[in-house]
């Protein structure tokens, strides 16, 4: 998730919660607190926050909840419409996906009373089954990244990689403002490096269908320059190696547990 300061510059791209002006809880702090609780204490976690549909988030929280309800892009306006979603949550059998929380959220924001290009007519929502965010999922991604490391190293941000963040100015990382997109479509990453003829491609698509139980996106998101033509429901940060805008971010990303699980050893060098 991200927060913005008074000048509109995004801050702390790895944070979950902001407490006050300059106090942030990072995802590692959040999971450290959760680790003091019994495993899978939560049936579901809902994040009324931006940019939480990452594979990195799902991997970090997989042992603490059965389900995640998250957004790949910004959660705009009033956020979650609690008057509409709470009845689904307090049902004897909570309704999380179709006919429940996710659908209510999406339809609330994809309001036909708003023009199609209205800034506030924008929403992404995903429901993850964390019971399938497991080693077999990570192993498939790891095998693909290892098999196509050369293609991965040649990737650069471009038209074939859908991104969901819109801001031109990103946080100050090591004293430098990062002017680059950070939140990318996981499906596009795989499509760019792995041919569909590779059996691992189909295996990963099947695995993602077990994980992503519901996903919807409006055709237009905030001020993104193009319409959303594809949305699987899960995002990922890509540590581009041929774009110096990502160098400082990559140095931090190598400490992320998802990176450490799926990328070839030493992929990010200091």
PDB file of C-alpha atoms in Angstrom:
ATOM      1  CA  UNK A   1       0.000   0.000   0.000  1.00  0.00           C
ATOM      2  CA  UNK A   2       1.024   3.603  -0.349  1.00  0.00           C
ATOM      3  CA  UNK A   3       0.256   6.878   1.299  1.00  0.00           C
ATOM      4  CA  UNK A   4       0.728  10.388  -0.065  1.00  0.00           C
ATOM      5  CA  UNK A   5       2.231  13.366   1.679  1.00  0.00           C
ATOM      6  CA  UNK A   6       1.035  16.953   1.348  1.00  0.00           C
ATOM      7  CA  UNK A   7       2.906  17.402  -1.916  1.00  0.00           C
ATOM      8  CA  UNK A   8       1.330  14.324  -3.433  1.00  0.00           C
ATOM      9  CA  UNK A   9       4.520  12.280  -3.441  1.00  0.00           C
ATOM     10  CA  UNK A  10       3.902   8.664  -2.594  1.00  0.00           C
ATOM     11  CA  UNK A  11       5.717   7.365   0.458  1.00  0.00           C
ATOM     12  CA  UNK A  12       6.861   3.981   1.745  1.00  0.00           C
ATOM     13  CA  UNK A  13       5.732   1.571  -1.002  1.00  0.00           C
ATOM     14  CA  UNK A  14       6.066  -1.450   1.281  1.00  0.00           C
ATOM     15  CA  UNK A  15       3.827  -0.206   4.075  1.00  0.00           C
ATOM     16  CA  UNK A  16       0.492  -1.591   5.217  1.00  0.00           C
ATOM     17  CA  UNK A  17      -0.705   1.033   7.688  1.00  0.00           C
ATOM     18  CA  UNK A  18       0.123   4.670   8.374  1.00  0.00           C
ATOM     19  CA  UNK A  19      -0.211   5.818  11.976  1.00  0.00           C
ATOM     20  CA  UNK A  20       0.145   9.571  12.081  1.00  0.00           C
ATOM     21  CA  UNK A  21       2.241  11.526   9.606  1.00  0.00           C
ATOM     22  CA  UNK A  22       5.519   9.645   9.473  1.00  0.00           C
ATOM     23  CA  UNK A  23       4.897   6.335  11.226  1.00  0.00           C
ATOM     24  CA  UNK A  24       4.406   3.358   8.913  1.00  0.00           C
ATOM     25  CA  UNK A  25       3.989  -0.358   9.432  1.00  0.00           C
ATOM     26  CA  UNK A  26       5.721  -2.423   6.788  1.00  0.00           C
ATOM     27  CA  UNK A  27       4.441  -5.800   5.639  1.00  0.00           C
ATOM     28  CA  UNK A  28       7.238  -7.544   7.541  1.00  0.00           C
ATOM     29  CA  UNK A  29       6.159  -5.789  10.754  1.00  0.00           C
ATOM     30  CA  UNK A  30       2.570  -6.837  10.119  1.00  0.00           C
ATOM     31  CA  UNK A  31       3.457 -10.491   9.607  1.00  0.00           C
ATOM     32  CA  UNK A  32       5.727 -10.389  12.661  1.00  0.00           C
ATOM     33  CA  UNK A  33       2.730  -9.360  14.754  1.00  0.00           C
ATOM     34  CA  UNK A  34       0.535 -12.009  13.135  1.00  0.00           C
ATOM     35  CA  UNK A  35       3.131 -14.675  13.879  1.00  0.00           C
ATOM     36  CA  UNK A  36       2.263 -14.330  17.579  1.00  0.00           C
ATOM     37  CA  UNK A  37      -1.236 -15.655  16.815  1.00  0.00           C
ATOM     38  CA  UNK A  38      -2.398 -19.207  16.025  1.00  0.00           C
ATOM     39  CA  UNK A  39      -1.972 -20.284  12.387  1.00  0.00           C
ATOM     40  CA  UNK A  40      -4.868 -19.457  10.081  1.00  0.00           C
ATOM     41  CA  UNK A  41      -6.715 -17.623  12.833  1.00  0.00           C
ATOM     42  CA  UNK A  42      -8.534 -15.538  10.226  1.00  0.00           C
ATOM     43  CA  UNK A  43     -11.105 -16.824   7.763  1.00  0.00           C
ATOM     44  CA  UNK A  44     -10.513 -13.728   5.680  1.00  0.00           C
ATOM     45  CA  UNK A  45      -8.657 -10.420   5.634  1.00  0.00           C
ATOM     46  CA  UNK A  46      -9.971  -7.418   3.733  1.00  0.00           C
ATOM     47  CA  UNK A  47      -7.656  -4.573   2.814  1.00  0.00           C
ATOM     48  CA  UNK A  48      -9.434  -1.277   2.223  1.00  0.00           C
ATOM     49  CA  UNK A  49      -6.164  -0.060   0.736  1.00  0.00           C
ATOM     50  CA  UNK A  50      -4.446   0.486  -2.579  1.00  0.00           C
ATOM     51  CA  UNK A  51      -2.095  -1.922  -4.351  1.00  0.00           C
ATOM     52  CA  UNK A  52      -2.438  -4.955  -2.068  1.00  0.00           C
ATOM     53  CA  UNK A  53      -3.133  -7.655  -4.695  1.00  0.00           C
ATOM     54  CA  UNK A  54       0.529  -8.549  -5.096  1.00  0.00           C
ATOM     55  CA  UNK A  55       1.950 -12.045  -5.126  1.00  0.00           C
ATOM     56  CA  UNK A  56       4.327 -10.639  -2.507  1.00  0.00           C
ATOM     57  CA  UNK A  57       1.399  -9.863  -0.175  1.00  0.00           C
ATOM     58  CA  UNK A  58      -0.338 -13.191  -0.754  1.00  0.00           C
ATOM     59  CA  UNK A  59       2.888 -15.075  -0.092  1.00  0.00           C
ATOM     60  CA  UNK A  60       3.594 -13.157   3.106  1.00  0.00           C
ATOM     61  CA  UNK A  61       0.072 -13.655   4.504  1.00  0.00           C
ATOM     62  CA  UNK A  62      -0.638 -17.172   3.275  1.00  0.00           C
ATOM     63  CA  UNK A  63      -0.158 -18.733   6.704  1.00  0.00           C
ATOM     64  CA  UNK A  64      -2.430 -16.354   8.563  1.00  0.00           C
ATOM     65  CA  UNK A  65      -5.702 -16.306   6.645  1.00  0.00           C
ATOM     66  CA  UNK A  66      -7.760 -18.509   4.342  1.00  0.00           C
ATOM     67  CA  UNK A  67      -8.808 -15.657   2.074  1.00  0.00           C
ATOM     68  CA  UNK A  68      -7.649 -12.203   1.042  1.00  0.00           C
ATOM     69  CA  UNK A  69      -9.827  -9.491  -0.497  1.00  0.00           C
ATOM     70  CA  UNK A  70      -7.540  -6.954  -2.122  1.00  0.00           C
ATOM     71  CA  UNK A  71      -7.253  -4.335  -4.843  1.00  0.00           C
ATOM     72  CA  UNK A  72      -4.547  -4.247  -7.507  1.00  0.00           C
ATOM     73  CA  UNK A  73      -4.990  -0.529  -8.141  1.00  0.00           C
ATOM     74  CA  UNK A  74      -6.110   2.411  -6.050  1.00  0.00           C
ATOM     75  CA  UNK A  75      -9.156   2.167  -3.817  1.00  0.00           C
ATOM     76  CA  UNK A  76     -10.729   5.517  -4.598  1.00  0.00           C
ATOM     77  CA  UNK A  77     -13.366   7.735  -3.055  1.00  0.00           C
ATOM     78  CA  UNK A  78     -15.128   6.196  -0.089  1.00  0.00           C
ATOM     79  CA  UNK A  79     -13.269   2.912  -0.342  1.00  0.00           C
ATOM     80  CA  UNK A  80     -15.185  -0.142   0.795  1.00  0.00           C
ATOM     81  CA  UNK A  81     -18.955   0.486   0.959  1.00  0.00           C
ATOM     82  CA  UNK A  82     -19.362  -0.993   4.429  1.00  0.00           C
ATOM     83  CA  UNK A  83     -23.126  -0.661   4.545  1.00  0.00           C
ATOM     84  CA  UNK A  84     -23.245  -3.000   1.551  1.00  0.00           C
ATOM     85  CA  UNK A  85     -20.523  -5.478   2.463  1.00  0.00           C
ATOM     86  CA  UNK A  86     -21.090  -5.988   6.190  1.00  0.00           C
ATOM     87  CA  UNK A  87     -24.277  -8.073   5.702  1.00  0.00           C
ATOM     88  CA  UNK A  88     -22.210 -10.466   3.561  1.00  0.00           C
ATOM     89  CA  UNK A  89     -19.496 -10.702   6.186  1.00  0.00           C
ATOM     90  CA  UNK A  90     -21.899 -11.378   9.052  1.00  0.00           C
ATOM     91  CA  UNK A  91     -23.843 -14.033   7.200  1.00  0.00           C
ATOM     92  CA  UNK A  92     -23.723 -17.529   8.685  1.00  0.00           C
ATOM     93  CA  UNK A  93     -21.531 -18.458   5.732  1.00  0.00           C
ATOM     94  CA  UNK A  94     -19.751 -15.243   4.720  1.00  0.00           C
ATOM     95  CA  UNK A  95     -20.171 -14.373   1.058  1.00  0.00           C
ATOM     96  CA  UNK A  96     -16.842 -13.121  -0.208  1.00  0.00           C
ATOM     97  CA  UNK A  97     -16.819 -13.343  -4.002  1.00  0.00           C
ATOM     98  CA  UNK A  98     -19.646 -13.390  -6.517  1.00  0.00           C
ATOM     99  CA  UNK A  99     -22.868 -12.334  -4.841  1.00  0.00           C
ATOM    100  CA  UNK A 100     -20.887 -11.056  -1.870  1.00  0.00           C
ATOM    101  CA  UNK A 101     -18.252  -8.573  -0.766  1.00  0.00           C
ATOM    102  CA  UNK A 102     -16.224  -8.413  -3.978  1.00  0.00           C
ATOM    103  CA  UNK A 103     -19.218  -8.031  -6.243  1.00  0.00           C
ATOM    104  CA  UNK A 104     -20.793  -5.399  -3.977  1.00  0.00           C
ATOM    105  CA  UNK A 105     -17.544  -3.410  -3.938  1.00  0.00           C
ATOM    106  CA  UNK A 106     -17.137  -3.585  -7.691  1.00  0.00           C
ATOM    107  CA  UNK A 107     -20.712  -2.654  -8.556  1.00  0.00           C
ATOM    108  CA  UNK A 108     -20.654   0.225  -6.089  1.00  0.00           C
ATOM    109  CA  UNK A 109     -17.677   1.802  -7.816  1.00  0.00           C
ATOM    110  CA  UNK A 110     -18.609   0.780 -11.363  1.00  0.00           C
ATOM    111  CA  UNK A 111     -21.716   2.905 -11.075  1.00  0.00           C
ATOM    112  CA  UNK A 112     -23.564   3.421 -14.356  1.00  0.00           C
ATOM    113  CA  UNK A 113     -24.613   6.888 -13.165  1.00  0.00           C
ATOM    114  CA  UNK A 114     -20.989   7.954 -13.640  1.00  0.00           C
ATOM    115  CA  UNK A 115     -19.439   8.600 -17.033  1.00  0.00           C
ATOM    116  CA  UNK A 116     -17.195   5.780 -18.263  1.00  0.00           C
ATOM    117  CA  UNK A 117     -14.134   8.008 -17.960  1.00  0.00           C
ATOM    118  CA  UNK A 118     -15.083   9.477 -14.579  1.00  0.00           C
ATOM    119  CA  UNK A 119     -12.054   9.481 -12.275  1.00  0.00           C
ATOM    120  CA  UNK A 120     -14.093   7.836  -9.509  1.00  0.00           C
ATOM    121  CA  UNK A 121     -15.588   5.150 -11.752  1.00  0.00           C
ATOM    122  CA  UNK A 122     -12.593   2.947 -11.170  1.00  0.00           C
ATOM    123  CA  UNK A 123     -12.153  -0.305  -9.278  1.00  0.00           C
ATOM    124  CA  UNK A 124     -10.149  -3.502  -9.149  1.00  0.00           C
ATOM    125  CA  UNK A 125     -10.984  -6.274  -6.718  1.00  0.00           C
ATOM    126  CA  UNK A 126      -9.658  -9.784  -6.165  1.00  0.00           C
ATOM    127  CA  UNK A 127     -10.431 -12.696  -3.887  1.00  0.00           C
ATOM    128  CA  UNK A 128      -7.504 -15.009  -3.162  1.00  0.00           C
ATOM    129  CA  UNK A 129      -7.772 -18.495  -1.694  1.00  0.00           C
ATOM    130  CA  UNK A 130      -4.577 -18.546   0.328  1.00  0.00           C
ATOM    131  CA  UNK A 131      -4.769 -22.301   0.831  1.00  0.00           C
ATOM    132  CA  UNK A 132      -3.478 -22.565  -2.740  1.00  0.00           C
ATOM    133  CA  UNK A 133      -0.732 -19.961  -2.290  1.00  0.00           C
ATOM    134  CA  UNK A 134       1.675 -22.758  -1.555  1.00  0.00           C
ATOM    135  CA  UNK A 135       5.010 -24.243  -2.538  1.00  0.00           C
ATOM    136  CA  UNK A 136       3.607 -25.700  -5.749  1.00  0.00           C
ATOM    137  CA  UNK A 137       2.624 -22.179  -6.828  1.00  0.00           C
ATOM    138  CA  UNK A 138       6.006 -20.746  -5.911  1.00  0.00           C
ATOM    139  CA  UNK A 139       7.824 -23.664  -7.560  1.00  0.00           C
ATOM    140  CA  UNK A 140       6.023 -23.073 -10.867  1.00  0.00           C
ATOM    141  CA  UNK A 141       6.954 -19.395 -10.882  1.00  0.00           C
ATOM    142  CA  UNK A 142      10.507 -20.210  -9.796  1.00  0.00           C
ATOM    143  CA  UNK A 143      10.944 -22.801 -12.556  1.00  0.00           C
ATOM    144  CA  UNK A 144       9.675 -20.374 -15.202  1.00  0.00           C
ATOM    145  CA  UNK A 145      11.923 -17.552 -14.029  1.00  0.00           C
ATOM    146  CA  UNK A 146      14.914 -19.895 -13.952  1.00  0.00           C
ATOM    147  CA  UNK A 147      14.207 -21.314 -17.401  1.00  0.00           C
ATOM    148  CA  UNK A 148      13.795 -17.881 -18.997  1.00  0.00           C
ATOM    149  CA  UNK A 149      16.234 -15.782 -17.001  1.00  0.00           C
ATOM    150  CA  UNK A 150      17.757 -14.282 -20.154  1.00  0.00           C
ATOM    151  CA  UNK A 151      14.336 -13.114 -21.361  1.00  0.00           C
ATOM    152  CA  UNK A 152      13.582 -11.800 -17.889  1.00  0.00           C
ATOM    153  CA  UNK A 153      16.792  -9.771 -17.819  1.00  0.00           C
ATOM    154  CA  UNK A 154      15.900  -8.158 -21.159  1.00  0.00           C
ATOM    155  CA  UNK A 155      12.472  -6.984 -20.013  1.00  0.00           C
ATOM    156  CA  UNK A 156      11.753  -3.295 -19.754  1.00  0.00           C
ATOM    157  CA  UNK A 157       8.578  -1.419 -18.790  1.00  0.00           C
ATOM    158  CA  UNK A 158       6.445  -1.083 -21.892  1.00  0.00           C
ATOM    159  CA  UNK A 159       3.148  -1.511 -23.644  1.00  0.00           C
ATOM    160  CA  UNK A 160       2.986  -5.269 -23.099  1.00  0.00           C
ATOM    161  CA  UNK A 161       3.219  -4.989 -19.319  1.00  0.00           C
ATOM    162  CA  UNK A 162      -0.001  -3.664 -17.820  1.00  0.00           C
ATOM    163  CA  UNK A 163       0.619  -1.519 -14.749  1.00  0.00           C
ATOM    164  CA  UNK A 164      -1.926  -0.365 -12.170  1.00  0.00           C
ATOM    165  CA  UNK A 165      -0.203   2.598 -10.511  1.00  0.00           C
ATOM    166  CA  UNK A 166      -0.680   6.018 -12.055  1.00  0.00           C
ATOM    167  CA  UNK A 167       1.606   8.431 -10.246  1.00  0.00           C
ATOM    168  CA  UNK A 168       4.558   9.965 -12.088  1.00  0.00           C
ATOM    169  CA  UNK A 169       6.532  10.684  -8.919  1.00  0.00           C
ATOM    170  CA  UNK A 170       7.289   7.832  -6.592  1.00  0.00           C
ATOM    171  CA  UNK A 171       8.865   7.691  -3.136  1.00  0.00           C
ATOM    172  CA  UNK A 172      12.314   8.896  -2.325  1.00  0.00           C
ATOM    173  CA  UNK A 173      14.499   5.790  -2.315  1.00  0.00           C
ATOM    174  CA  UNK A 174      18.053   6.375  -1.127  1.00  0.00           C
ATOM    175  CA  UNK A 175      17.480  10.087  -1.693  1.00  0.00           C
ATOM    176  CA  UNK A 176      16.273   9.704  -5.299  1.00  0.00           C
ATOM    177  CA  UNK A 177      12.683  10.194  -6.475  1.00  0.00           C
ATOM    178  CA  UNK A 178      11.711   7.066  -8.419  1.00  0.00           C
ATOM    179  CA  UNK A 179       9.840   8.067 -11.557  1.00  0.00           C
ATOM    180  CA  UNK A 180       8.666   4.627 -12.640  1.00  0.00           C
ATOM    181  CA  UNK A 181       5.731   2.239 -12.420  1.00  0.00           C
ATOM    182  CA  UNK A 182       5.901  -0.451  -9.761  1.00  0.00           C
ATOM    183  CA  UNK A 183       2.702  -2.530  -9.859  1.00  0.00           C
ATOM    184  CA  UNK A 184       2.477  -4.896 -12.823  1.00  0.00           C
ATOM    185  CA  UNK A 185       0.144  -7.629 -14.039  1.00  0.00           C
ATOM    186  CA  UNK A 186       1.597 -11.013 -13.078  1.00  0.00           C
ATOM    187  CA  UNK A 187       0.012 -12.621 -16.122  1.00  0.00           C
ATOM    188  CA  UNK A 188       1.812 -10.193 -18.425  1.00  0.00           C
ATOM    189  CA  UNK A 189       5.174 -10.996 -16.856  1.00  0.00           C
ATOM    190  CA  UNK A 190       4.642 -14.695 -17.528  1.00  0.00           C
ATOM    191  CA  UNK A 191       3.295 -14.065 -21.046  1.00  0.00           C
ATOM    192  CA  UNK A 192       6.359 -12.006 -21.933  1.00  0.00           C
ATOM    193  CA  UNK A 193       8.947 -14.614 -21.007  1.00  0.00           C
ATOM    194  CA  UNK A 194       7.256 -18.034 -21.148  1.00  0.00           C
ATOM    195  CA  UNK A 195       5.779 -19.450 -24.377  1.00  0.00           C
ATOM    196  CA  UNK A 196       2.321 -21.061 -24.076  1.00  0.00           C
ATOM    197  CA  UNK A 197       3.812 -24.266 -25.483  1.00  0.00           C
ATOM    198  CA  UNK A 198       5.798 -24.731 -22.280  1.00  0.00           C
ATOM    199  CA  UNK A 199       3.762 -27.113 -20.060  1.00  0.00           C
ATOM    200  CA  UNK A 200       4.588 -24.940 -17.063  1.00  0.00           C
ATOM    201  CA  UNK A 201       2.621 -22.106 -18.628  1.00  0.00           C
ATOM    202  CA  UNK A 202      -0.646 -24.074 -18.560  1.00  0.00           C
ATOM    203  CA  UNK A 203       0.179 -25.475 -15.131  1.00  0.00           C
ATOM    204  CA  UNK A 204       0.605 -21.964 -13.728  1.00  0.00           C
ATOM    205  CA  UNK A 205      -2.649 -20.766 -15.296  1.00  0.00           C
ATOM    206  CA  UNK A 206      -4.425 -23.708 -13.669  1.00  0.00           C
ATOM    207  CA  UNK A 207      -2.822 -22.882 -10.335  1.00  0.00           C
ATOM    208  CA  UNK A 208      -3.823 -19.232 -10.582  1.00  0.00           C
ATOM    209  CA  UNK A 209      -7.414 -20.301 -11.229  1.00  0.00           C
ATOM    210  CA  UNK A 210      -7.306 -22.110  -7.875  1.00  0.00           C
ATOM    211  CA  UNK A 211      -5.929 -19.052  -6.100  1.00  0.00           C
ATOM    212  CA  UNK A 212      -7.940 -16.254  -7.725  1.00  0.00           C
ATOM    213  CA  UNK A 213     -11.565 -16.998  -6.988  1.00  0.00           C
ATOM    214  CA  UNK A 214     -12.928 -13.639  -8.112  1.00  0.00           C
ATOM    215  CA  UNK A 215     -11.439 -10.722 -10.018  1.00  0.00           C
ATOM    216  CA  UNK A 216     -13.010  -7.712 -11.696  1.00  0.00           C
ATOM    217  CA  UNK A 217     -11.715  -4.458 -13.091  1.00  0.00           C
ATOM    218  CA  UNK A 218     -13.371  -1.455 -14.627  1.00  0.00           C
ATOM    219  CA  UNK A 219     -12.210  -0.805 -18.184  1.00  0.00           C
ATOM    220  CA  UNK A 220     -10.667   2.490 -17.118  1.00  0.00           C
ATOM    221  CA  UNK A 221      -8.595   3.169 -14.005  1.00  0.00           C
ATOM    222  CA  UNK A 222      -8.120   6.692 -12.685  1.00  0.00           C
ATOM    223  CA  UNK A 223      -5.695   8.512 -14.952  1.00  0.00           C
ATOM    224  CA  UNK A 224      -3.939   5.556 -16.559  1.00  0.00           C
ATOM    225  CA  UNK A 225      -3.178   6.344 -20.188  1.00  0.00           C
ATOM    226  CA  UNK A 226      -4.916   3.283 -21.604  1.00  0.00           C
ATOM    227  CA  UNK A 227      -7.908   1.109 -20.912  1.00  0.00           C
ATOM    228  CA  UNK A 228      -7.523  -2.140 -19.005  1.00  0.00           C
ATOM    229  CA  UNK A 229      -7.830  -4.951 -21.518  1.00  0.00           C
ATOM    230  CA  UNK A 230      -6.711  -7.773 -19.269  1.00  0.00           C
ATOM    231  CA  UNK A 231      -6.866  -8.323 -15.537  1.00  0.00           C
ATOM    232  CA  UNK A 232      -6.091 -11.636 -13.902  1.00  0.00           C
ATOM    233  CA  UNK A 233      -6.344 -10.269 -10.368  1.00  0.00           C
ATOM    234  CA  UNK A 234      -2.768 -10.647  -9.113  1.00  0.00           C
ATOM    235  CA  UNK A 235       0.112  -8.220  -9.485  1.00  0.00           C
ATOM    236  CA  UNK A 236       3.847  -8.311  -8.966  1.00  0.00           C
ATOM    237  CA  UNK A 237       6.839  -5.996  -8.797  1.00  0.00           C
ATOM    238  CA  UNK A 238       9.346  -6.658 -11.586  1.00  0.00           C
ATOM    239  CA  UNK A 239      13.015  -5.983 -10.732  1.00  0.00           C
ATOM    240  CA  UNK A 240      14.041  -4.649 -14.140  1.00  0.00           C
ATOM    241  CA  UNK A 241      17.784  -4.930 -14.617  1.00  0.00           C
ATOM    242  CA  UNK A 242      18.218  -2.696 -17.674  1.00  0.00           C
ATOM    243  CA  UNK A 243      16.515   0.405 -16.263  1.00  0.00           C
ATOM    244  CA  UNK A 244      18.465   2.384 -13.686  1.00  0.00           C
ATOM    245  CA  UNK A 245      15.266   3.866 -12.240  1.00  0.00           C
ATOM    246  CA  UNK A 246      14.730   0.509 -10.542  1.00  0.00           C
ATOM    247  CA  UNK A 247      18.234  -0.026  -9.175  1.00  0.00           C
ATOM    248  CA  UNK A 248      17.626   1.305  -5.663  1.00  0.00           C
ATOM    249  CA  UNK A 249      14.224  -0.375  -5.420  1.00  0.00           C
ATOM    250  CA  UNK A 250      15.712  -3.674  -6.536  1.00  0.00           C
ATOM    251  CA  UNK A 251      18.281  -3.514  -3.750  1.00  0.00           C
ATOM    252  CA  UNK A 252      15.417  -3.381  -1.270  1.00  0.00           C
ATOM    253  CA  UNK A 253      13.279  -5.929  -3.089  1.00  0.00           C
ATOM    254  CA  UNK A 254      15.897  -8.641  -2.740  1.00  0.00           C
ATOM    255  CA  UNK A 255      14.993  -8.864   0.959  1.00  0.00           C
ATOM    256  CA  UNK A 256      11.367  -9.625   0.127  1.00  0.00           C
ATOM    257  CA  UNK A 257      10.336 -13.195   0.951  1.00  0.00           C
ATOM    258  CA  UNK A 258       8.599 -13.713  -2.417  1.00  0.00           C
ATOM    259  CA  UNK A 259      11.688 -12.581  -4.296  1.00  0.00           C
ATOM    260  CA  UNK A 260      13.868 -14.890  -2.228  1.00  0.00           C
ATOM    261  CA  UNK A 261      11.526 -17.815  -2.884  1.00  0.00           C
ATOM    262  CA  UNK A 262      11.112 -17.553  -6.666  1.00  0.00           C
ATOM    263  CA  UNK A 263      14.037 -15.630  -8.231  1.00  0.00           C
ATOM    264  CA  UNK A 264      17.357 -17.259  -9.149  1.00  0.00           C
ATOM    265  CA  UNK A 265      20.009 -16.816  -6.480  1.00  0.00           C
ATOM    266  CA  UNK A 266      21.915 -13.584  -6.964  1.00  0.00           C
ATOM    267  CA  UNK A 267      19.524 -12.247  -9.605  1.00  0.00           C
ATOM    268  CA  UNK A 268      19.683  -8.789  -8.019  1.00  0.00           C
ATOM    269  CA  UNK A 269      23.276  -7.718  -7.554  1.00  0.00           C
ATOM    270  CA  UNK A 270      24.384  -4.720  -5.498  1.00  0.00           C
TER     271      UNK A 270
END
